C-alpha angles and dihedrals in degrees: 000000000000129000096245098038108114131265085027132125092252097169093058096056105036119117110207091046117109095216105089125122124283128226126243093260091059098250123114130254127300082246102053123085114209134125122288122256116264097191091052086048098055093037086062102046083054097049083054096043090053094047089059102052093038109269139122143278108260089232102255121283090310102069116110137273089260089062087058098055088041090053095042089048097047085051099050090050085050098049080042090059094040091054087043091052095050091051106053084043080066098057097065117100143156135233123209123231087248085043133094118185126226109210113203111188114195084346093310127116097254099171151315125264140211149213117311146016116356146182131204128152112270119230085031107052132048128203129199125187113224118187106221095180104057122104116222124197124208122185123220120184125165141141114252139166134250142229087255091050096258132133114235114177111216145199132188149170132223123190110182133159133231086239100161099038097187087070101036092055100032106026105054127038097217113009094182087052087054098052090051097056094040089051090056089053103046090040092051085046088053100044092046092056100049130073115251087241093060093053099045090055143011095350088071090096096044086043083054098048095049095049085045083057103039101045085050093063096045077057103060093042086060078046088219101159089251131146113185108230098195140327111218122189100222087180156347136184157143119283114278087240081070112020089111091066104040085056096058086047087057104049091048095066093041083065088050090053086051093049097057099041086062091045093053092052101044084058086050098061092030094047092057099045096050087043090058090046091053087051098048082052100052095050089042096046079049088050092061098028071064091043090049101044094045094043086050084052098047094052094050092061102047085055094053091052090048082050088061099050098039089067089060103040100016092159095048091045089046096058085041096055079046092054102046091042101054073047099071096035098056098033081075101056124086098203114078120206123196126205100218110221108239100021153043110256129096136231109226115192124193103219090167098060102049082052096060091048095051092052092045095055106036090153092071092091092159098058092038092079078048105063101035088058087059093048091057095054096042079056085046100055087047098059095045083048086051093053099038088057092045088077093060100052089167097048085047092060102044080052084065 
């Protein structure tokens, strides 16, 4: 029969009544359709929640009122120690060996941190990493005028550290922005104080020294944290408008430089040297001032001696002096000239000229004994004319 014939049970068998018959568990028939029931749901999650820590079963649907408030109460401790848990897991951190860390509690500086693992309450403090080993760089460049009224136009480069953190995060707004300007400030002191020459050439690394000085103690004044690593001058010039100029300037006294470095070298071999040669001089002028004085010596003793002897014998000593001096005259001529006994004429022997022809033909070996024995006798006959004449001192004289 249908649901809807008459005289028939029509609420039991309608589908889309809601009067149909429930199971034991309290849900509703596999062929019904309605929402789920949210009690029952959280009733169970509770039941399971309690078995797990150790409590009991609320009972079914059918407990009082006093396992409720029990139930509520035990899950609102459970989710409490979850979210406590969770919340001490979050304050756990690390800190790295070049980090320091800035602890912030309630938005004021706590403490400072270091290396390693560390705790702080999350949600009331706050923690920022600061690295304390880097080194940053910032580059500065800008045309400024000297002490002697010139343009130079400089760059340089400035590597620093965040070496106190707490000031570098909490005392000055923008530290990077600090050391800029007070780049700008130390590098323009420098350069007015220094003379456009200097700059440009070997005052680069005392210009360097003195911005590194005094930025660090503009530093320090901000009080940024800051330690300023190096200042390094990359470059400095003249304007681009002159450059041309400056760089014949300076290549002109490069060649200056150049000049007197040679000079200076060639000094330094010739110095020595004349200085070798005055000295040379010197030893050998003493060396004769020595000869002279002992051959005057010398002579004046054998004068002396001959002195002696001459008055004793003054006419014997007469004719000898004579004799030795003719001698010596005579021994430095090259022309002879023999006084022939028993007339007037005179023998005339070119010595010279033997000489010359001897040394012109020294290969005539033959004739060489030859003539050197005539050359002794000539020297013989000499000396008998001589003493022959030694006994006539009169005769000799009015030979002279």
């Amino acid at each position: 029969m249908a649901w809807n014939e008459p005289g028939g049970n029509g609420k039991n068998h309608d589908p889309w009544s809601g009067g149909g018959d429930k199971n034991p568990g309290g849900g509703k028939r596999g062929g019904e359709q309605g929402p789920p029931d949210l009690d029952e749901a959280l009733q169970k999650l509770q039941d399971r929640l309690n078995g797990l820590f150790g409590g009991k079963g609320s009972g079914g649907s059918s407990g009082g009122a006093s396992g409720g408030h029990k139930g509520s109460f035990s899950l609102v401790g459970i989710v409490a120690v979850l979210a406590l848990v969770v919340w001490g897991a979050m304050g756990f951190y690390t800190v790295d060996q070049q980090e320091r860390g800035v602890v912030l509690r309630l938005g004021k500086f706590h403490s400072t941190v270091n290396p390693g693992l560390q705790w702080n309450p999350p949600l009331i403090d706050e923690v920022t990493k600061v690295n304390v080993t880097r080194v940053r760089i910032h580059d500065h460049r800008a045309l400024m005028l000297t002490e002697d009224e010139n343009i130079v136009d400089v760059d340089i480069s400035v590597q620093y550290i965040a070496e106190n953190p707490e000031f570098f995060m909490l005392r000055v707004r923008s530290p990077e922005e600090s050391l800029a300007q007070a780049s700008e400030a130390a590098l323009r002191q420098v350069v007015g104080g220094s003379e456009m020459n200097s700059i440009l050439t070997e005052g680069r690394q005392v210009m360097a020294i003195a911005v590194q000085e005094r930025l660090q103690r503009h530093m320090d004044t901000y009080e940024t944290g800051l330690r300023i690593a190096g200042v390094n001058v990359r470059n400095a010039q003249a304007p681009s408008q002159v450059q041309d100029a400056f760089d014949d300037v300076i290549k002109a006294r490069e060649d200056e430089q150049r000049s007197k470095n040679e000079a200076e070298a060639y000094a330094n071999s010739v110095v020595p040297e004349a200085r070798g040669i005055a000295q040379r001089m010197l030893e050998e002028s003493n060396a004769y001032r020595e000869e002279v004085v002992a051959r005057a010596n010398g002579e004046s003793q054998r004068f002396l001696a001959l002195l002696s002897e001459y008055k004793t014998q003054p006419e014997v000593m007469r004719e000898r002096l004579y004799i030795d001096m003719m001698q010596a005259v005579l021994s430095n001529n090259p022309k002879v000239l023999m006084d022939m006994e028993g007339g007037n004429n005179m023998m005339f022997l070119p010595l010279d000229k033997l000489m010359e022809g001897r040394a012109s033909n020294p290969a005539a070996g033959s004739s060489r004994s030859s003539s050197d024995a005539n050359l002794r006798q000539l020297n013989d006959q000499m000396a008998d004319q001589l003493r022959s004449r030694s006994s006539q001192p009169s005769n000799l004289r009015e030979g002279r």
